Amino acid sequence: MLNKMKLWKAFNKEGFNKNEFLNEQFNDSQIPHHVAIIMDGNGRWAKQRHLPRIAGHHEGMKVVRKIATLASRLGVKVLTLYAFSTENWKRPKHEVEYLMKLPEEFLGSFLPELQAHNIRVEMMGHKEQIPSYTQRAISKAMEETKDNDGLVLNFALNYGSRDEIMWAVRNIVKDAKNGIINEDDVTENVFSQYLMTKDYKDPDLMIRTSGELRLSNFMLWQLAYTEFIFTDVLWPDFSEEDFLNALKEYQNRSRRFGGLKSEEQNE
Ligand code: FPP
């Protein structure tokens, strides 16, 4: 556990020296390259306060800003956030409409701040079903941040992993029919190139908030060797401290990718 007092002092201090603080708390070589988050619990957060569910989504949007800027400062390279799944269309119409308006509000308010942090905005998911105003807001942000080489803030929007895998298979079959690839070419690496994450490494760390212990059709292929952290904290309550604690826990995990640690090789 991080020392809470120290953390808050550090965050609130004028001229807080991030590097000095992080060197003390983290092993810099073990900052995860790619973090994926299932942002869950917005509805319950709102219910606890006798507010409509959309109030929880709005609060959740503010947490996106906080965690994205912190991840960028820490040197995380890719942050993938599950913002809307292919199954979320089943929700009441007004909730879906609200969720679809959030990217416009978020980017309208925070794009300058994302720019200042050298963050590149990306999206994975099928664009066609998304309202045109949502598409426009995201395309604008993607265009304006395309030359930034800091954190990639990758919104999974109208994303479903089974759908992604199915489209990969269809495209492989198509390319095989057209003589672009042969059966023997279809390796794990080649298959990965047919997925929406083709430009990114697989996540090192996946965090799910709100105490639910499932993947909900999120990055099923990519999470094969990812470290999972499930926390009871509801997404609107998820703090910078919670994110740092997750990273700290990640750094204490032993990743073996199915093999053995080097010191175990000769036992
Ligand atoms: C799940 O909580 C959350 C979602 C389906 C939406 C997540 C979206 C955000 C956090 C905002 C995204 C911001 C941008 C900028 C796109 P839930 O509603 O299922 O919560 P519950 O399980 O408590 O009902």
PDB file of C-alpha atoms and ligand atoms in Angstrom:
ATOM      1  CA  MET A   1       0.000   0.000   0.000  1.00  0.00           C
ATOM      2  CA  LEU A   2       1.152   3.513  -0.745  1.00  0.00           C
ATOM      3  CA  ASN A   3       1.474   5.845   2.163  1.00  0.00           C
ATOM      4  CA  LYS A   4      -1.761   7.844   1.832  1.00  0.00           C
ATOM      5  CA  MET A   5      -0.618  10.972   3.646  1.00  0.00           C
ATOM      6  CA  LYS A   6       2.533  11.144   1.625  1.00  0.00           C
ATOM      7  CA  LEU A   7       0.612  10.701  -1.592  1.00  0.00           C
ATOM      8  CA  TRP A   8      -1.856  13.463  -0.860  1.00  0.00           C
ATOM      9  CA  LYS A   9       0.880  15.801   0.315  1.00  0.00           C
ATOM     10  CA  ALA A  10       2.763  15.120  -2.880  1.00  0.00           C
ATOM     11  CA  PHE A  11      -0.252  15.745  -5.076  1.00  0.00           C
ATOM     12  CA  ASN A  12      -1.276  18.906  -3.304  1.00  0.00           C
ATOM     13  CA  LYS A  13       2.179  20.396  -2.962  1.00  0.00           C
ATOM     14  CA  GLU A  14       3.117  23.456  -5.004  1.00  0.00           C
ATOM     15  CA  GLY A  15       5.759  22.532  -7.556  1.00  0.00           C
ATOM     16  CA  PHE A  16       5.304  18.835  -6.769  1.00  0.00           C
ATOM     17  CA  ASN A  17       8.247  16.989  -8.230  1.00  0.00           C
ATOM     18  CA  LYS A  18       6.598  14.068  -9.935  1.00  0.00           C
ATOM     19  CA  ASN A  19       9.844  12.331 -10.803  1.00  0.00           C
ATOM     20  CA  GLU A  20      11.215  12.552  -7.299  1.00  0.00           C
ATOM     21  CA  PHE A  21       7.961  11.176  -5.909  1.00  0.00           C
ATOM     22  CA  LEU A  22       7.597   8.430  -8.463  1.00  0.00           C
ATOM     23  CA  ASN A  23      11.181   7.294  -8.137  1.00  0.00           C
ATOM     24  CA  GLU A  24      10.456   6.682  -4.521  1.00  0.00           C
ATOM     25  CA  GLN A  25       7.200   4.834  -5.121  1.00  0.00           C
ATOM     26  CA  PHE A  26       7.619   3.077  -8.413  1.00  0.00           C
ATOM     27  CA  ASN A  27      10.026   1.064 -10.342  1.00  0.00           C
ATOM     28  CA  ASP A  28      10.119   3.167 -13.523  1.00  0.00           C
ATOM     29  CA  SER A  29      10.992   0.201 -15.690  1.00  0.00           C
ATOM     30  CA  GLN A  30       7.765  -1.460 -14.578  1.00  0.00           C
ATOM     31  CA  ILE A  31       5.254   1.199 -15.559  1.00  0.00           C
ATOM     32  CA  PRO A  32       2.770  -0.806 -17.651  1.00  0.00           C
ATOM     33  CA  HIS A  33       2.931   0.062 -21.337  1.00  0.00           C
ATOM     34  CA  HIS A  34      -0.788  -0.534 -21.946  1.00  0.00           C
ATOM     35  CA  VAL A  35      -3.518  -0.240 -19.303  1.00  0.00           C
ATOM     36  CA  ALA A  36      -7.112  -1.211 -20.115  1.00  0.00           C
ATOM     37  CA  ILE A  37     -10.009  -0.234 -17.856  1.00  0.00           C
ATOM     38  CA  ILE A  38     -13.600  -1.437 -17.583  1.00  0.00           C
ATOM     39  CA  MET A  39     -15.182   1.645 -16.046  1.00  0.00           C
ATOM     40  CA  ASP A  40     -18.076   0.120 -14.145  1.00  0.00           C
ATOM     41  CA  GLY A  41     -20.408   1.275 -11.383  1.00  0.00           C
ATOM     42  CA  ASN A  42     -21.681   4.626 -12.655  1.00  0.00           C
ATOM     43  CA  GLY A  43     -25.319   3.567 -12.213  1.00  0.00           C
ATOM     44  CA  ARG A  44     -24.777   2.353  -8.634  1.00  0.00           C
ATOM     45  CA  TRP A  45     -22.867   5.515  -7.757  1.00  0.00           C
ATOM     46  CA  ALA A  46     -25.854   7.576  -8.899  1.00  0.00           C
ATOM     47  CA  LYS A  47     -28.364   5.318  -7.154  1.00  0.00           C
ATOM     48  CA  GLN A  48     -26.529   5.682  -3.840  1.00  0.00           C
ATOM     49  CA  ARG A  49     -27.097   9.423  -4.167  1.00  0.00           C
ATOM     50  CA  HIS A  50     -30.702   9.168  -5.399  1.00  0.00           C
ATOM     51  CA  LEU A  51     -29.607  10.635  -8.710  1.00  0.00           C
ATOM     52  CA  PRO A  52     -30.478   9.484 -12.239  1.00  0.00           C
ATOM     53  CA  ARG A  53     -28.033   6.977 -13.775  1.00  0.00           C
ATOM     54  CA  ILE A  54     -26.793   9.584 -16.245  1.00  0.00           C
ATOM     55  CA  ALA A  55     -25.433  11.639 -13.331  1.00  0.00           C
ATOM     56  CA  GLY A  56     -23.115   8.704 -12.660  1.00  0.00           C
ATOM     57  CA  HIS A  57     -21.963   8.668 -16.278  1.00  0.00           C
ATOM     58  CA  HIS A  58     -21.271  12.400 -16.123  1.00  0.00           C
ATOM     59  CA  GLU A  59     -19.198  12.001 -12.971  1.00  0.00           C
ATOM     60  CA  GLY A  60     -17.447   9.054 -14.630  1.00  0.00           C
ATOM     61  CA  MET A  61     -16.483  11.292 -17.528  1.00  0.00           C
ATOM     62  CA  LYS A  62     -14.606  13.598 -15.149  1.00  0.00           C
ATOM     63  CA  VAL A  63     -12.686  10.611 -13.799  1.00  0.00           C
ATOM     64  CA  VAL A  64     -11.586   9.796 -17.377  1.00  0.00           C
ATOM     65  CA  ARG A  65      -9.862  13.179 -17.515  1.00  0.00           C
ATOM     66  CA  LYS A  66      -8.134  12.654 -14.162  1.00  0.00           C
ATOM     67  CA  ILE A  67      -6.894   9.144 -14.868  1.00  0.00           C
ATOM     68  CA  ALA A  68      -5.837   9.892 -18.456  1.00  0.00           C
ATOM     69  CA  THR A  69      -3.685  12.835 -17.390  1.00  0.00           C
ATOM     70  CA  LEU A  70      -2.178  10.860 -14.514  1.00  0.00           C
ATOM     71  CA  ALA A  71      -1.446   7.876 -16.771  1.00  0.00           C
ATOM     72  CA  SER A  72       0.211  10.236 -19.224  1.00  0.00           C
ATOM     73  CA  ARG A  73       2.354  11.794 -16.482  1.00  0.00           C
ATOM     74  CA  LEU A  74       3.389   8.340 -15.287  1.00  0.00           C
ATOM     75  CA  GLY A  75       4.570   7.303 -18.738  1.00  0.00           C
ATOM     76  CA  VAL A  76       1.843   4.802 -19.617  1.00  0.00           C
ATOM     77  CA  LYS A  77       1.812   4.583 -23.428  1.00  0.00           C
ATOM     78  CA  VAL A  78      -1.717   3.323 -24.135  1.00  0.00           C
ATOM     79  CA  LEU A  79      -4.845   3.682 -22.024  1.00  0.00           C
ATOM     80  CA  THR A  80      -7.854   1.824 -23.416  1.00  0.00           C
ATOM     81  CA  LEU A  81     -11.181   2.698 -21.790  1.00  0.00           C
ATOM     82  CA  TYR A  82     -14.353   0.663 -22.269  1.00  0.00           C
ATOM     83  CA  ALA A  83     -16.804   3.511 -22.821  1.00  0.00           C
ATOM     84  CA  PHE A  84     -19.652   1.762 -24.659  1.00  0.00           C
ATOM     85  CA  SER A  85     -20.018  -1.885 -25.613  1.00  0.00           C
ATOM     86  CA  THR A  86     -21.859  -3.448 -28.541  1.00  0.00           C
ATOM     87  CA  GLU A  87     -24.305  -4.733 -25.884  1.00  0.00           C
ATOM     88  CA  ASN A  88     -24.931  -1.291 -24.324  1.00  0.00           C
ATOM     89  CA  TRP A  89     -27.429  -0.446 -27.119  1.00  0.00           C
ATOM     90  CA  LYS A  90     -29.917  -2.541 -25.091  1.00  0.00           C
ATOM     91  CA  ARG A  91     -30.063   0.184 -22.415  1.00  0.00           C
ATOM     92  CA  PRO A  92     -32.952   2.690 -22.281  1.00  0.00           C
ATOM     93  CA  LYS A  93     -32.928   5.099 -25.234  1.00  0.00           C
ATOM     94  CA  HIS A  94     -32.317   8.217 -23.125  1.00  0.00           C
ATOM     95  CA  GLU A  95     -29.298   6.586 -21.411  1.00  0.00           C
ATOM     96  CA  VAL A  96     -27.804   5.518 -24.749  1.00  0.00           C
ATOM     97  CA  GLU A  97     -28.334   9.031 -26.120  1.00  0.00           C
ATOM     98  CA  TYR A  98     -26.661  10.514 -23.065  1.00  0.00           C
ATOM     99  CA  LEU A  99     -23.678   8.172 -23.289  1.00  0.00           C
ATOM    100  CA  MET A 100     -23.292   9.032 -26.970  1.00  0.00           C
ATOM    101  CA  LYS A 101     -23.193  12.746 -26.141  1.00  0.00           C
ATOM    102  CA  LEU A 102     -20.409  12.327 -23.571  1.00  0.00           C
ATOM    103  CA  PRO A 103     -17.476  12.158 -26.035  1.00  0.00           C
ATOM    104  CA  GLU A 104     -18.590  15.506 -27.511  1.00  0.00           C
ATOM    105  CA  GLU A 105     -18.829  17.110 -24.066  1.00  0.00           C
ATOM    106  CA  PHE A 106     -15.598  15.522 -22.871  1.00  0.00           C
ATOM    107  CA  LEU A 107     -13.575  16.512 -25.906  1.00  0.00           C
ATOM    108  CA  GLY A 108     -15.255  19.946 -26.094  1.00  0.00           C
ATOM    109  CA  SER A 109     -14.076  20.680 -22.546  1.00  0.00           C
ATOM    110  CA  PHE A 110     -10.808  18.793 -22.266  1.00  0.00           C
ATOM    111  CA  LEU A 111      -9.209  18.627 -25.706  1.00  0.00           C
ATOM    112  CA  PRO A 112      -6.861  21.579 -24.955  1.00  0.00           C
ATOM    113  CA  GLU A 113      -5.746  19.815 -21.778  1.00  0.00           C
ATOM    114  CA  LEU A 114      -5.173  16.553 -23.660  1.00  0.00           C
ATOM    115  CA  GLN A 115      -3.130  18.521 -26.199  1.00  0.00           C
ATOM    116  CA  ALA A 116      -1.082  20.104 -23.423  1.00  0.00           C
ATOM    117  CA  HIS A 117      -0.267  16.597 -22.162  1.00  0.00           C
ATOM    118  CA  ASN A 118       0.769  15.447 -25.653  1.00  0.00           C
ATOM    119  CA  ILE A 119      -2.063  12.861 -25.587  1.00  0.00           C
ATOM    120  CA  ARG A 120      -3.307  11.269 -28.825  1.00  0.00           C
ATOM    121  CA  VAL A 121      -7.002  10.420 -28.978  1.00  0.00           C
ATOM    122  CA  GLU A 122      -8.016   7.203 -30.717  1.00  0.00           C
ATOM    123  CA  MET A 123     -11.144   5.100 -30.915  1.00  0.00           C
ATOM    124  CA  MET A 124     -11.804   1.412 -31.518  1.00  0.00           C
ATOM    125  CA  GLY A 125     -15.257   0.128 -32.380  1.00  0.00           C
ATOM    126  CA  HIS A 126     -17.656   0.367 -35.300  1.00  0.00           C
ATOM    127  CA  LYS A 127     -18.249   4.000 -36.190  1.00  0.00           C
ATOM    128  CA  GLU A 128     -21.232   3.487 -38.511  1.00  0.00           C
ATOM    129  CA  GLN A 129     -23.910   3.056 -35.803  1.00  0.00           C
ATOM    130  CA  ILE A 130     -22.616   5.951 -33.720  1.00  0.00           C
ATOM    131  CA  PRO A 131     -24.502   9.295 -34.071  1.00  0.00           C
ATOM    132  CA  SER A 132     -22.856  11.741 -36.473  1.00  0.00           C
ATOM    133  CA  TYR A 133     -22.180  14.348 -33.751  1.00  0.00           C
ATOM    134  CA  THR A 134     -20.244  11.719 -31.743  1.00  0.00           C
ATOM    135  CA  GLN A 135     -18.299  10.655 -34.831  1.00  0.00           C
ATOM    136  CA  ARG A 136     -17.496  14.290 -35.646  1.00  0.00           C
ATOM    137  CA  ALA A 137     -16.223  15.053 -32.104  1.00  0.00           C
ATOM    138  CA  ILE A 138     -13.983  11.984 -32.114  1.00  0.00           C
ATOM    139  CA  SER A 139     -12.695  12.491 -35.660  1.00  0.00           C
ATOM    140  CA  LYS A 140     -11.853  16.114 -34.839  1.00  0.00           C
ATOM    141  CA  ALA A 141      -9.975  15.082 -31.688  1.00  0.00           C
ATOM    142  CA  MET A 142      -8.160  12.300 -33.556  1.00  0.00           C
ATOM    143  CA  GLU A 143      -7.148  14.692 -36.327  1.00  0.00           C
ATOM    144  CA  GLU A 144      -6.021  17.454 -33.966  1.00  0.00           C
ATOM    145  CA  THR A 145      -3.973  15.125 -31.773  1.00  0.00           C
ATOM    146  CA  LYS A 146      -2.608  12.828 -34.481  1.00  0.00           C
ATOM    147  CA  ASP A 147       0.954  14.154 -34.192  1.00  0.00           C
ATOM    148  CA  ASN A 148       1.104  13.821 -30.399  1.00  0.00           C
ATOM    149  CA  ASP A 149       3.479  11.087 -29.355  1.00  0.00           C
ATOM    150  CA  GLY A 150       2.600  10.772 -25.671  1.00  0.00           C
ATOM    151  CA  LEU A 151      -0.164   8.605 -24.214  1.00  0.00           C
ATOM    152  CA  VAL A 152      -2.680   7.107 -26.646  1.00  0.00           C
ATOM    153  CA  LEU A 153      -6.136   7.569 -25.097  1.00  0.00           C
ATOM    154  CA  ASN A 154      -8.049   4.826 -26.846  1.00  0.00           C
ATOM    155  CA  PHE A 155     -11.823   4.866 -26.374  1.00  0.00           C
ATOM    156  CA  ALA A 156     -13.530   1.513 -26.917  1.00  0.00           C
ATOM    157  CA  LEU A 157     -16.851   2.797 -28.198  1.00  0.00           C
ATOM    158  CA  ASN A 158     -19.424   0.506 -29.751  1.00  0.00           C
ATOM    159  CA  TYR A 159     -16.783  -2.143 -29.178  1.00  0.00           C
ATOM    160  CA  GLY A 160     -17.309  -5.852 -28.554  1.00  0.00           C
ATOM    161  CA  SER A 161     -14.542  -8.395 -28.543  1.00  0.00           C
ATOM    162  CA  ARG A 162     -16.503 -11.234 -30.152  1.00  0.00           C
ATOM    163  CA  ASP A 163     -17.617  -8.877 -32.898  1.00  0.00           C
ATOM    164  CA  GLU A 164     -13.983  -7.788 -33.383  1.00  0.00           C
ATOM    165  CA  ILE A 165     -12.784 -11.408 -33.577  1.00  0.00           C
ATOM    166  CA  MET A 166     -15.588 -12.342 -35.975  1.00  0.00           C
ATOM    167  CA  TRP A 167     -14.645  -9.463 -38.314  1.00  0.00           C
ATOM    168  CA  ALA A 168     -11.001 -10.505 -38.135  1.00  0.00           C
ATOM    169  CA  VAL A 169     -11.970 -14.034 -39.221  1.00  0.00           C
ATOM    170  CA  ARG A 170     -14.156 -12.698 -42.050  1.00  0.00           C
ATOM    171  CA  ASN A 171     -11.356 -10.467 -43.315  1.00  0.00           C
ATOM    172  CA  ILE A 172      -8.837 -13.296 -43.152  1.00  0.00           C
ATOM    173  CA  VAL A 173     -11.183 -15.523 -45.174  1.00  0.00           C
ATOM    174  CA  LYS A 174     -11.648 -12.692 -47.682  1.00  0.00           C
ATOM    175  CA  ASP A 175      -7.873 -12.146 -47.985  1.00  0.00           C
ATOM    176  CA  ALA A 176      -7.351 -15.895 -48.382  1.00  0.00           C
ATOM    177  CA  LYS A 177      -9.929 -16.021 -51.189  1.00  0.00           C
ATOM    178  CA  ASN A 178      -8.196 -13.102 -52.895  1.00  0.00           C
ATOM    179  CA  GLY A 179      -4.833 -14.844 -52.616  1.00  0.00           C
ATOM    180  CA  ILE A 180      -3.436 -12.199 -50.245  1.00  0.00           C
ATOM    181  CA  ILE A 181      -2.637 -14.759 -47.527  1.00  0.00           C
ATOM    182  CA  ASN A 182      -2.336 -18.532 -47.262  1.00  0.00           C
ATOM    183  CA  GLU A 183      -3.554 -20.834 -44.501  1.00  0.00           C
ATOM    184  CA  ASP A 184       0.010 -21.249 -43.217  1.00  0.00           C
ATOM    185  CA  ASP A 185       0.435 -17.467 -42.858  1.00  0.00           C
ATOM    186  CA  VAL A 186      -2.258 -17.268 -40.185  1.00  0.00           C
ATOM    187  CA  THR A 187      -0.125 -17.098 -37.061  1.00  0.00           C
ATOM    188  CA  GLU A 188      -1.028 -15.419 -33.762  1.00  0.00           C
ATOM    189  CA  ASN A 189       0.895 -12.313 -34.837  1.00  0.00           C
ATOM    190  CA  VAL A 190      -0.877 -12.141 -38.177  1.00  0.00           C
ATOM    191  CA  PHE A 191      -4.267 -12.683 -36.530  1.00  0.00           C
ATOM    192  CA  SER A 192      -3.512  -9.786 -34.145  1.00  0.00           C
ATOM    193  CA  GLN A 193      -2.989  -7.572 -37.170  1.00  0.00           C
ATOM    194  CA  TYR A 194      -6.640  -8.090 -38.141  1.00  0.00           C
ATOM    195  CA  LEU A 195      -7.866  -6.769 -34.781  1.00  0.00           C
ATOM    196  CA  MET A 196      -8.756  -3.169 -33.904  1.00  0.00           C
ATOM    197  CA  THR A 197      -5.756  -3.091 -31.557  1.00  0.00           C
ATOM    198  CA  LYS A 198      -3.264  -3.930 -34.313  1.00  0.00           C
ATOM    199  CA  ASP A 199      -1.174  -0.826 -33.544  1.00  0.00           C
ATOM    200  CA  TYR A 200      -0.855  -1.523 -29.824  1.00  0.00           C
ATOM    201  CA  LYS A 201       0.843  -4.081 -27.635  1.00  0.00           C
ATOM    202  CA  ASP A 202      -1.517  -6.268 -25.591  1.00  0.00           C
ATOM    203  CA  PRO A 203      -2.539  -4.691 -22.260  1.00  0.00           C
ATOM    204  CA  ASP A 204      -0.180  -5.349 -19.357  1.00  0.00           C
ATOM    205  CA  LEU A 205      -2.812  -4.435 -16.801  1.00  0.00           C
ATOM    206  CA  MET A 206      -6.613  -4.569 -16.850  1.00  0.00           C
ATOM    207  CA  ILE A 207      -8.563  -2.840 -14.103  1.00  0.00           C
ATOM    208  CA  ARG A 208     -12.294  -3.330 -13.553  1.00  0.00           C
ATOM    209  CA  THR A 209     -14.080  -1.169 -11.027  1.00  0.00           C
ATOM    210  CA  SER A 210     -17.281  -1.780  -9.024  1.00  0.00           C
ATOM    211  CA  GLY A 211     -16.612  -5.318  -7.797  1.00  0.00           C
ATOM    212  CA  GLU A 212     -17.907  -7.195 -10.847  1.00  0.00           C
ATOM    213  CA  LEU A 213     -15.664 -10.147 -11.719  1.00  0.00           C
ATOM    214  CA  ARG A 214     -16.113 -10.636 -15.447  1.00  0.00           C
ATOM    215  CA  LEU A 215     -14.751  -9.410 -18.764  1.00  0.00           C
ATOM    216  CA  SER A 216     -18.039  -8.429 -20.410  1.00  0.00           C
ATOM    217  CA  ASN A 217     -16.795  -9.047 -23.957  1.00  0.00           C
ATOM    218  CA  PHE A 218     -13.747  -6.786 -23.523  1.00  0.00           C
ATOM    219  CA  MET A 219     -10.494  -7.565 -25.387  1.00  0.00           C
ATOM    220  CA  LEU A 220     -10.813 -11.352 -24.994  1.00  0.00           C
ATOM    221  CA  TRP A 221      -7.885 -12.102 -27.305  1.00  0.00           C
ATOM    222  CA  GLN A 222      -5.649  -9.287 -26.100  1.00  0.00           C
ATOM    223  CA  LEU A 223      -6.026 -10.027 -22.368  1.00  0.00           C
ATOM    224  CA  ALA A 224      -4.585 -13.559 -22.598  1.00  0.00           C
ATOM    225  CA  TYR A 225      -1.555 -12.733 -20.391  1.00  0.00           C
ATOM    226  CA  THR A 226      -2.695  -9.476 -18.837  1.00  0.00           C
ATOM    227  CA  GLU A 227      -2.635  -8.913 -15.071  1.00  0.00           C
ATOM    228  CA  PHE A 228      -6.155  -8.307 -13.725  1.00  0.00           C
ATOM    229  CA  ILE A 229      -7.057  -6.015 -10.857  1.00  0.00           C
ATOM    230  CA  PHE A 230     -10.653  -5.934  -9.677  1.00  0.00           C
ATOM    231  CA  THR A 231     -11.600  -3.240  -7.202  1.00  0.00           C
ATOM    232  CA  ASP A 232     -14.872  -2.589  -5.368  1.00  0.00           C
ATOM    233  CA  VAL A 233     -14.513   1.161  -5.936  1.00  0.00           C
ATOM    234  CA  LEU A 234     -17.220   2.519  -8.248  1.00  0.00           C
ATOM    235  CA  TRP A 235     -15.810   4.279 -11.317  1.00  0.00           C
ATOM    236  CA  PRO A 236     -16.991   7.804 -10.357  1.00  0.00           C
ATOM    237  CA  ASP A 237     -15.156   7.354  -7.034  1.00  0.00           C
ATOM    238  CA  PHE A 238     -12.008   5.940  -8.649  1.00  0.00           C
ATOM    239  CA  SER A 239      -9.214   8.265  -7.593  1.00  0.00           C
ATOM    240  CA  GLU A 240      -5.638   8.952  -8.591  1.00  0.00           C
ATOM    241  CA  GLU A 241      -4.670   7.099  -5.447  1.00  0.00           C
ATOM    242  CA  ASP A 242      -6.676   4.043  -6.572  1.00  0.00           C
ATOM    243  CA  PHE A 243      -4.872   4.101  -9.909  1.00  0.00           C
ATOM    244  CA  LEU A 244      -1.482   4.385  -8.232  1.00  0.00           C
ATOM    245  CA  ASN A 245      -2.378   1.532  -5.888  1.00  0.00           C
ATOM    246  CA  ALA A 246      -3.328  -0.613  -8.883  1.00  0.00           C
ATOM    247  CA  LEU A 247       0.021   0.130 -10.507  1.00  0.00           C
ATOM    248  CA  LYS A 248       1.813  -0.668  -7.299  1.00  0.00           C
ATOM    249  CA  GLU A 249      -0.008  -4.007  -7.070  1.00  0.00           C
ATOM    250  CA  TYR A 250       0.830  -4.695 -10.725  1.00  0.00           C
ATOM    251  CA  GLN A 251       4.500  -4.093  -9.971  1.00  0.00           C
ATOM    252  CA  ASN A 252       4.382  -6.744  -7.266  1.00  0.00           C
ATOM    253  CA  ARG A 253       2.954  -9.387  -9.582  1.00  0.00           C
ATOM    254  CA  SER A 254       5.214 -11.937 -11.142  1.00  0.00           C
ATOM    255  CA  ARG A 255       4.515 -12.202 -14.874  1.00  0.00           C
ATOM    256  CA  ARG A 256       5.624 -15.469 -16.404  1.00  0.00           C
ATOM    257  CA  PHE A 257       3.624 -15.687 -19.639  1.00  0.00           C
ATOM    258  CA  GLY A 258       3.231 -19.437 -19.115  1.00  0.00           C
ATOM    259  CA  GLY A 259       6.954 -20.013 -18.500  1.00  0.00           C
ATOM    260  CA  LEU A 260       9.057 -19.875 -15.348  1.00  0.00           C
ATOM    261  CA  LYS A 261      10.890 -17.004 -13.686  1.00  0.00           C
ATOM    262  CA  SER A 262      14.618 -17.076 -14.510  1.00  0.00           C
ATOM    263  CA  GLU A 263      15.569 -18.058 -10.928  1.00  0.00           C
ATOM    264  CA  GLU A 264      13.160 -21.021 -11.143  1.00  0.00           C
ATOM    265  CA  GLN A 265      14.642 -22.379 -14.385  1.00  0.00           C
ATOM    266  CA  ASN A 266      17.272 -24.554 -12.641  1.00  0.00           C
ATOM    267  CA  GLU A 267      15.203 -25.751  -9.660  1.00  0.00           C
TER     268      GLU A 267
HETATM  269  C1  FPP B   1     -20.802   1.045 -16.787  1.00  0.00           C
HETATM  270  O1  FPP B   1     -21.434   1.456 -15.596  1.00  0.00           O
HETATM  271  C2  FPP B   1     -20.386   2.229 -17.516  1.00  0.00           C
HETATM  272  C3  FPP B   1     -20.724   2.508 -18.799  1.00  0.00           C
HETATM  273  C4  FPP B   1     -21.535   1.623 -19.639  1.00  0.00           C
HETATM  274  C5  FPP B   1     -20.302   3.774 -19.423  1.00  0.00           C
HETATM  275  C6  FPP B   1     -18.924   4.201 -19.109  1.00  0.00           C
HETATM  276  C7  FPP B   1     -18.734   5.580 -19.558  1.00  0.00           C
HETATM  277  C8  FPP B   1     -18.089   6.527 -18.862  1.00  0.00           C
HETATM  278  C9  FPP B   1     -17.434   6.279 -17.571  1.00  0.00           C
HETATM  279  C10 FPP B   1     -17.930   7.882 -19.395  1.00  0.00           C
HETATM  280  C11 FPP B   1     -17.099   7.831 -20.622  1.00  0.00           C
HETATM  281  C12 FPP B   1     -16.566   9.095 -20.999  1.00  0.00           C
HETATM  282  C13 FPP B   1     -16.244   9.424 -22.252  1.00  0.00           C
HETATM  283  C14 FPP B   1     -15.486  10.638 -22.463  1.00  0.00           C
HETATM  284  C15 FPP B   1     -16.627   8.632 -23.416  1.00  0.00           C
HETATM  285  P1  FPP B   1     -22.925   1.038 -15.352  1.00  0.00           P
HETATM  286  O2  FPP B   1     -23.807   2.114 -15.856  1.00  0.00           O
HETATM  287  O3  FPP B   1     -23.200  -0.308 -15.939  1.00  0.00           O
HETATM  288  O4  FPP B   1     -22.973   0.980 -13.785  1.00  0.00           O
HETATM  289  P2  FPP B   1     -23.833  -0.008 -12.899  1.00  0.00           P
HETATM  290  O5  FPP B   1     -23.302  -1.383 -13.140  1.00  0.00           O
HETATM  291  O6  FPP B   1     -23.580   0.490 -11.517  1.00  0.00           O
HETATM  292  O7  FPP B   1     -25.268   0.157 -13.316  1.00  0.00           O
END
